[in-house]
Short mmCIF file of C-alpha atoms in Angstrom, two decimals:
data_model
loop_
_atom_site.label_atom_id
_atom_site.label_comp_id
_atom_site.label_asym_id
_atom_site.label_seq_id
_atom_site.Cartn_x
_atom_site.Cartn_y
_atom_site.Cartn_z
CA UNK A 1 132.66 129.00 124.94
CA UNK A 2 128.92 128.20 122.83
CA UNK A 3 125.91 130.03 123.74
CA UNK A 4 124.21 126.89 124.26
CA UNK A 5 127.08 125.54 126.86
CA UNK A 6 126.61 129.15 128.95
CA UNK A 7 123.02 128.63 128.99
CA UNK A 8 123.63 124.69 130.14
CA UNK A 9 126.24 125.40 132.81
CA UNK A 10 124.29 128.14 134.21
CA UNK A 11 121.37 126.20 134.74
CA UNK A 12 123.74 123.27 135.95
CA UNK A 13 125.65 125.57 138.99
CA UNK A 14 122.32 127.22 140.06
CA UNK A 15 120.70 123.89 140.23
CA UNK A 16 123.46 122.66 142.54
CA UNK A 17 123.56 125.45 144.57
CA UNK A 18 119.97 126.08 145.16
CA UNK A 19 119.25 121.92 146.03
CA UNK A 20 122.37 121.41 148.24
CA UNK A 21 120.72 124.79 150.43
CA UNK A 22 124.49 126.08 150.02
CA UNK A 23 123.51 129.15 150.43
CA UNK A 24 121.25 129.07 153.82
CA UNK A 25 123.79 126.91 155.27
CA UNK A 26 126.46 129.44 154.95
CA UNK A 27 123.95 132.60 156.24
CA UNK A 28 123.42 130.23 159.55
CA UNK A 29 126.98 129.38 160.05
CA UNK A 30 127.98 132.99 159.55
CA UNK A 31 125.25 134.49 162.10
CA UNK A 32 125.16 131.57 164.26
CA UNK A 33 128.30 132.46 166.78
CA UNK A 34 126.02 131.53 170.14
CA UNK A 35 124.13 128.69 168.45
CA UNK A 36 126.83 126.97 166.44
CA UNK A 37 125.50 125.00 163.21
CA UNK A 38 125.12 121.44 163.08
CA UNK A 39 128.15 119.68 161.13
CA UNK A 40 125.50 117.22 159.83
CA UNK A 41 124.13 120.06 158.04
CA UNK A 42 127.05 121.27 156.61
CA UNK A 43 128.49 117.78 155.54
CA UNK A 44 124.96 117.26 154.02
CA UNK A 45 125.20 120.25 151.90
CA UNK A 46 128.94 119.45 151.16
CA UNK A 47 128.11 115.93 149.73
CA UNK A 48 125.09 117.21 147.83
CA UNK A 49 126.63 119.87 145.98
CA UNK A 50 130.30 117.18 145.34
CA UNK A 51 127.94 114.64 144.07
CA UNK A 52 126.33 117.73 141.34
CA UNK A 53 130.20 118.92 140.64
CA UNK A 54 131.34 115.23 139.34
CA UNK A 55 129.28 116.24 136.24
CA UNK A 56 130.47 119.75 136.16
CA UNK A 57 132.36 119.55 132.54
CA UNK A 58 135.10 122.84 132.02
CA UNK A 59 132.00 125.76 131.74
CA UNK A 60 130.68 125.18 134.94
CA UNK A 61 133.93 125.17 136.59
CA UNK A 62 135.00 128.18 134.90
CA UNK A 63 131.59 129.87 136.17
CA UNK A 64 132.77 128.88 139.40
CA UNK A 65 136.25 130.68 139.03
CA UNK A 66 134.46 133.46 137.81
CA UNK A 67 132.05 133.66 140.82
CA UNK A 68 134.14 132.74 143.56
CA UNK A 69 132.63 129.92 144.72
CA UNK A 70 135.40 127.58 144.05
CA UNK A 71 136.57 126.87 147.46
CA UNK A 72 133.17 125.29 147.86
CA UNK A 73 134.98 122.03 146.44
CA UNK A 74 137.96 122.71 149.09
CA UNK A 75 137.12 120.82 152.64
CA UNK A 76 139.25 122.93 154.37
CA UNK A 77 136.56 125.67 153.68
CA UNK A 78 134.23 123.72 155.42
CA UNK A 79 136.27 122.99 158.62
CA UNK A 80 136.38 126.89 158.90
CA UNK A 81 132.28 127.15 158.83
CA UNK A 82 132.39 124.44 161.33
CA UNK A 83 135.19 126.09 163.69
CA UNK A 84 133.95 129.48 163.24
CA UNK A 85 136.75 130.86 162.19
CA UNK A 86 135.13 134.09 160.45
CA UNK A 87 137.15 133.36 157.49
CA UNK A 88 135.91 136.79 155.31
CA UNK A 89 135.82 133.83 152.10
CA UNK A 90 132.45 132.66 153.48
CA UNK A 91 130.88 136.02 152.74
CA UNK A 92 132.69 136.22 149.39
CA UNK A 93 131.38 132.72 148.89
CA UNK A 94 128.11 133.99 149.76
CA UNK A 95 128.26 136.50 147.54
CA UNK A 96 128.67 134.90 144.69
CA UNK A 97 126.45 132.22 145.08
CA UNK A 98 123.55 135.44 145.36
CA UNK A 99 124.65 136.35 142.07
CA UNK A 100 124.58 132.75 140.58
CA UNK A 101 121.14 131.74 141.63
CA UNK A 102 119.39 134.99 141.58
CA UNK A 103 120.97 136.70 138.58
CA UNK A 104 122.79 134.45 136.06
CA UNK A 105 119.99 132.47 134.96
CA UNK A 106 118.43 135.84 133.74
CA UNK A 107 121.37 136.94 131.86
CA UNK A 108 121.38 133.20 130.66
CA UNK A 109 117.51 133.55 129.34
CA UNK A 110 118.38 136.65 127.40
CA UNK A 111 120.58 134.98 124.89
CA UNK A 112 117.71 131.93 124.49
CA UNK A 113 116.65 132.37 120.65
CA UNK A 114 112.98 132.22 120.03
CA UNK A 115 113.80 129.06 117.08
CA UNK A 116 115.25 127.36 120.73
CA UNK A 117 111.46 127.09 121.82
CA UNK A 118 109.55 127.22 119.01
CA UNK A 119 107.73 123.84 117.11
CA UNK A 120 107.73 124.98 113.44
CA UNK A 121 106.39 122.28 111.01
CA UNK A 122 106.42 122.48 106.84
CA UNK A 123 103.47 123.30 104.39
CA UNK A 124 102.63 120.08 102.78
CA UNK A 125 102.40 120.44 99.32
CA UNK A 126 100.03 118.10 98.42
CA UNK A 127 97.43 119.70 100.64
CA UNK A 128 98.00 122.93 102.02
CA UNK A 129 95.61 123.15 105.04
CA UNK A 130 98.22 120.24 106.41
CA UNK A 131 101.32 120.04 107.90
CA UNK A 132 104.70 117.76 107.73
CA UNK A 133 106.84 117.66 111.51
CA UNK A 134 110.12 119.46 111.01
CA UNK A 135 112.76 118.31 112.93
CA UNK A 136 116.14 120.25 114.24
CA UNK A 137 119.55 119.52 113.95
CA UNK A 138 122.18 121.46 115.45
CA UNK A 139 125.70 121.21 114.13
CA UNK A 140 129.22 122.30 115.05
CA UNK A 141 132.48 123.11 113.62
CA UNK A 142 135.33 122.68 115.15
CA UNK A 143 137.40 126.11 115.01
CA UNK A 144 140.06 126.00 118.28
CA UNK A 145 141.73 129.53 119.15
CA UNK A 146 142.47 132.14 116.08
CA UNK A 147 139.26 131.64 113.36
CA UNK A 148 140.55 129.62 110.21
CA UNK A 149 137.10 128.81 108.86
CA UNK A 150 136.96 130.62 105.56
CA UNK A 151 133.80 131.16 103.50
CA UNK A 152 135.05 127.95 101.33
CA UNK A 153 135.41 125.33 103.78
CA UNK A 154 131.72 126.88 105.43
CA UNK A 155 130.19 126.47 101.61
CA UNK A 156 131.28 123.53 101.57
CA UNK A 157 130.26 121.82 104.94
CA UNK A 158 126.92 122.81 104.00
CA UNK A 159 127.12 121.39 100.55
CA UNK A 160 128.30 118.37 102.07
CA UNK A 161 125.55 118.26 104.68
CA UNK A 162 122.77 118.94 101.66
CA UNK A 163 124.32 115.99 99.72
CA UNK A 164 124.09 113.61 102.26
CA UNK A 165 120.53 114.84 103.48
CA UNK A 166 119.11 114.47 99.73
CA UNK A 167 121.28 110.98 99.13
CA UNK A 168 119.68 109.23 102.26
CA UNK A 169 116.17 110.12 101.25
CA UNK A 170 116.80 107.96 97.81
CA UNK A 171 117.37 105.80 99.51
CA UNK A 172 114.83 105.73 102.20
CA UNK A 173 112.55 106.43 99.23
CA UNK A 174 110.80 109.34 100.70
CA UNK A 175 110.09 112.73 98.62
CA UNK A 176 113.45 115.33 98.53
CA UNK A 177 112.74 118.20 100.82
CA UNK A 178 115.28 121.30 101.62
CA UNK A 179 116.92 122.17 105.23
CA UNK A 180 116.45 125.24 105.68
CA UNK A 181 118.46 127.59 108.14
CA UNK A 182 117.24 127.91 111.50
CA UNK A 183 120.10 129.69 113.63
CA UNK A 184 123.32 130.77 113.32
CA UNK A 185 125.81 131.08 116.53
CA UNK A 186 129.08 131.57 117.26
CA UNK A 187 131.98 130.90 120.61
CA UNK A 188 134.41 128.32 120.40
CA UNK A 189 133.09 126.70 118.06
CA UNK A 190 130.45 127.70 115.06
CA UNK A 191 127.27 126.28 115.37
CA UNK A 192 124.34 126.27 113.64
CA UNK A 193 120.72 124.60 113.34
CA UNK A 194 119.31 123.38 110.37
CA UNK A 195 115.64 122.34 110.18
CA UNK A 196 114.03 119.61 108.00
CA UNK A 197 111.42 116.88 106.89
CA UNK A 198 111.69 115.10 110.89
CA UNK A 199 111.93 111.48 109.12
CA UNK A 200 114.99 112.17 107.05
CA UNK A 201 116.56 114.55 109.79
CA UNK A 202 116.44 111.40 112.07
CA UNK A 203 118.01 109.35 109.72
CA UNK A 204 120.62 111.80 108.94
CA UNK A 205 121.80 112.38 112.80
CA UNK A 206 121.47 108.89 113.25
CA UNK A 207 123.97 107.94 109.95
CA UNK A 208 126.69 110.40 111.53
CA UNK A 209 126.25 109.04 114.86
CA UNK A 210 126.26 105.57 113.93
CA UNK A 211 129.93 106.38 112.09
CA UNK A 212 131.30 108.23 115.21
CA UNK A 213 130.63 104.85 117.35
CA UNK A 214 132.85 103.42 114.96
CA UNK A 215 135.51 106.56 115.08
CA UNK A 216 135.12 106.74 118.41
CA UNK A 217 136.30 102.25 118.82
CA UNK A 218 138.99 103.54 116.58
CA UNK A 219 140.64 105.79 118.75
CA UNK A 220 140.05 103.93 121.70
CA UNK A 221 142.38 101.43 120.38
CA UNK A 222 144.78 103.82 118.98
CA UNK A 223 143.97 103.21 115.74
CA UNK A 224 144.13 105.53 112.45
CA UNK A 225 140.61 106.30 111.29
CA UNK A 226 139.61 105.53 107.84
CA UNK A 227 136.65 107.24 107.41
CA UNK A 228 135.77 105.41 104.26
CA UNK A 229 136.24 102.10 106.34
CA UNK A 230 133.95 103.60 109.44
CA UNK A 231 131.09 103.91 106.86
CA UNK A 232 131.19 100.32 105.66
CA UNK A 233 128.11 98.60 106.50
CA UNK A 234 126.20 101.28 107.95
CA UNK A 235 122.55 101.21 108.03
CA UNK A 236 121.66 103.70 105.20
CA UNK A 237 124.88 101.66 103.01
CA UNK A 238 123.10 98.32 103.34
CA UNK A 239 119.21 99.74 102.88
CA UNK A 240 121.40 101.08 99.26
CA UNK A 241 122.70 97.69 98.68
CA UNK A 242 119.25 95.88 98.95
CA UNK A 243 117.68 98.48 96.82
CA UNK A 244 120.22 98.33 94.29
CA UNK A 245 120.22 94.15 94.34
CA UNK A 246 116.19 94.58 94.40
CA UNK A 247 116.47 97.31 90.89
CA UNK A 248 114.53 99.58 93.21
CA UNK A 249 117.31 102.05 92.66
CA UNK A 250 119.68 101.49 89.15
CA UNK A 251 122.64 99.97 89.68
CA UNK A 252 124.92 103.33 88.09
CA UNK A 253 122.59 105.56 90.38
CA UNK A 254 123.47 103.46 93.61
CA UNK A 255 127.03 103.60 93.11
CA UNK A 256 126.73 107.39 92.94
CA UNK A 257 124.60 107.75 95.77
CA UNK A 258 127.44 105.65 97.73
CA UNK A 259 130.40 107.85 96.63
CA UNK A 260 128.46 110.43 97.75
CA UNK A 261 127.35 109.44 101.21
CA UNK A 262 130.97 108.60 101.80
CA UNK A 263 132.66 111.76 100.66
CA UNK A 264 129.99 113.41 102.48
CA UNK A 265 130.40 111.75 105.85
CA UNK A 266 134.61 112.21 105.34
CA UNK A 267 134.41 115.36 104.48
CA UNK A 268 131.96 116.60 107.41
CA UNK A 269 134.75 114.62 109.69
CA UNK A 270 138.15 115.81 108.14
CA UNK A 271 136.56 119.48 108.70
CA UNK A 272 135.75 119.18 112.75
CA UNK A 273 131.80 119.10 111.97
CA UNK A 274 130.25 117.23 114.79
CA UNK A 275 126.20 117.09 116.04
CA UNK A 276 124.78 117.26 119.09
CA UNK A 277 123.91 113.78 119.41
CA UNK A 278 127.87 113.24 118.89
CA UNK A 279 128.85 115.32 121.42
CA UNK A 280 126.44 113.99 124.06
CA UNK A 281 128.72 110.09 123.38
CA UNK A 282 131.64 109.50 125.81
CA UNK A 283 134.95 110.70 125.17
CA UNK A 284 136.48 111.05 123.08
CA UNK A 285 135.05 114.09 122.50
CA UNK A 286 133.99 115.17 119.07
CA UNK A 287 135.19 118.74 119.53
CA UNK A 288 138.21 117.62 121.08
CA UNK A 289 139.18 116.16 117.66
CA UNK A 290 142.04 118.63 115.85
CA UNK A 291 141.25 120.21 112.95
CA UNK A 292 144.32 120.50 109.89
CA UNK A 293 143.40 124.51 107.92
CA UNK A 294 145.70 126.75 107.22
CA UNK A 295 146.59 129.44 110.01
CA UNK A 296 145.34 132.73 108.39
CA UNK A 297 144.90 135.39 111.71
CA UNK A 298 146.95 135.86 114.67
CA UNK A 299 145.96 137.44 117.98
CA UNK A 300 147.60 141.53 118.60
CA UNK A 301 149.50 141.48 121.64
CA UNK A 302 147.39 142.94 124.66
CA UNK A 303 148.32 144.66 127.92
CA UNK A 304 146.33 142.92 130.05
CA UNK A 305 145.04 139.21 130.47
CA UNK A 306 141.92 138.52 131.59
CA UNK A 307 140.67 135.32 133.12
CA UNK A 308 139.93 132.91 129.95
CA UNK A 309 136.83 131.10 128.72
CA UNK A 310 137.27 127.59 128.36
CA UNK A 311 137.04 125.71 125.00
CA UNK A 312 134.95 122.94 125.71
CA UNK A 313 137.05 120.90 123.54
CA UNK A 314 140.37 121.28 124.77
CA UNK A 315 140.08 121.82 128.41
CA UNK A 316 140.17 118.88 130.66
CA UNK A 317 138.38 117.17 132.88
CA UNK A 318 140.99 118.23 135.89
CA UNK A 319 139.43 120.25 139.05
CA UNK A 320 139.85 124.31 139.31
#
């Protein structure tokens, strides 16, 4: 489990519980033995918070496990409130729906980073008393169960992602600017934030995401990917070409710059990097993709085993 999808899931299951009034229903069914509670109220409540869970994705469930609120999804839990039958699972349910709304979120804004709410913006160097927007963009690597990304294969990601960020702005014939390193985080996957010039950060994200549509038609019809073939006639590849037919950019220079967008693109892919914007697409996932390194560490045998965060990635979309 990522920081970030804590800090989302959180905010998702408190939202859900505090606007279906979960949690005042359940007080007035549980004191209300004389002056039994409507079942219009409780069916309102029920459908409210069922209509939140169909978005719930495998963090917000496992919150729920966690919590024990999951019979909230089970009607026969709500047949109880309505027959009274002082089931001791509606104060447990109670219980942890106190903890989710009034607590978690606290816990969740403890591990915000300051870079998470802060605009930062480069000197420009042409005149120093202005500024040049920055944009973010937050990356991933795909690294399922026992770690196998080595300080290599992270050297090289990043060289990849610096080759491809300098090679699109030749093309888009803007000045060459450096990402710098805004976060680093870690879960089930690695993730990281790199900040930049906001123009060629845009056109980066949107290069990768335009090639993931195409990865993404691929799969759907059970196709192998070529990731070579997913990056012909891409935006940034035809801008090149018209540059190149124009002499704007020499014709020994272009063909460099396309090797290089292309190696840079497959070899982001082939090592489970994915960005945000790519995750946000519908499935397939991005981090549900597998990644081929060798296995280097293996988990020591332990006594006892504790209930398990989910990967994101892996889990599915199945109910608790």
């Amino acid at each position: 489990m990522r920081r970030d999808q804590l800090i989302g899931a959180t905010e998702n299951l408190a939202n859900a519980l505090e606007s279906s009034k979960i949690h005042q229903v359940l007080l007035s069914a549980i004191r209300s033995s004389k002056d039994p509670i409507s079942p219009n109220q409780l069916f309102s409540a029920y459908a409210s918070f069922m209509t939140a869970y169909a978005n719930f994705g495998p963090t917000e469930k496992y919150l729920m496990k966690l919590f024990k609120v999951e019979r909230l999804i089970v009607p026969e839990f709500w047949e109880g409130l309505i027959k009274q039958d002082g089931s001791p699972s509606s104060m447990t349910v109670r219980r942890g729906i106190t903890l989710v709304t009034e607590f978690l979120p606290s816990v969740a804004r403890m591990l915000e980073r300051p870079s998470d709410k802060s605009n930062l913006a480069f000197e420009n160097p042409v005149d120093p008393s202005k500024t040049v927007d920055s944009e973010k963009i937050r990356f991933f690597v795909r690294d399922p169960g026992v770690p196998t990304l080595t300080v290599g294969h992270f050297s090289s990601i990043l060289g990849a992602i610096e080759e491809l960020h300098s090679a699109i702005e030749t093309v888009e014939q803007t000045k060459h600017s450096d990402l710098v390193v805004a976060s680093l985080d870690s879960g089930s996957d690695k993730e990281f934030d790199l900040l930049g010039v906001a123009a060629a950060v845009r056109k980066l994200s949107e290069t990768l995401l335009e090639v993931w549509s195409r990865i993404q038609s691929a799969r759907a019809t059970k196709a192998k990917v070529n990731y070579g073939a997913a990056c012909e006639g891409i935006a940034v590849l035809v801008k090149l070409n018209a540059a190149e037919k124009s002499n704007a950019i020499p014709k020994d220079q272009a063909e460099s710059i396309r090797r290089t967008i292309i190696s840079s693109i497959t070899h982001l892919f082939e090592n489970g990097v994915y960005t945000e914007a790519m995750e946000a697409q519908v499935n397939p996932l991005p981090s549900a993709l597998p990644v081929d390194r060798r296995k280097l560490l293996t988990h020591q045998p332990s006594e006892s085993a504790p209930l398990e965060a989910p990967d994101e990635g892996s889990a599915s979309n199945e109910e608790i």
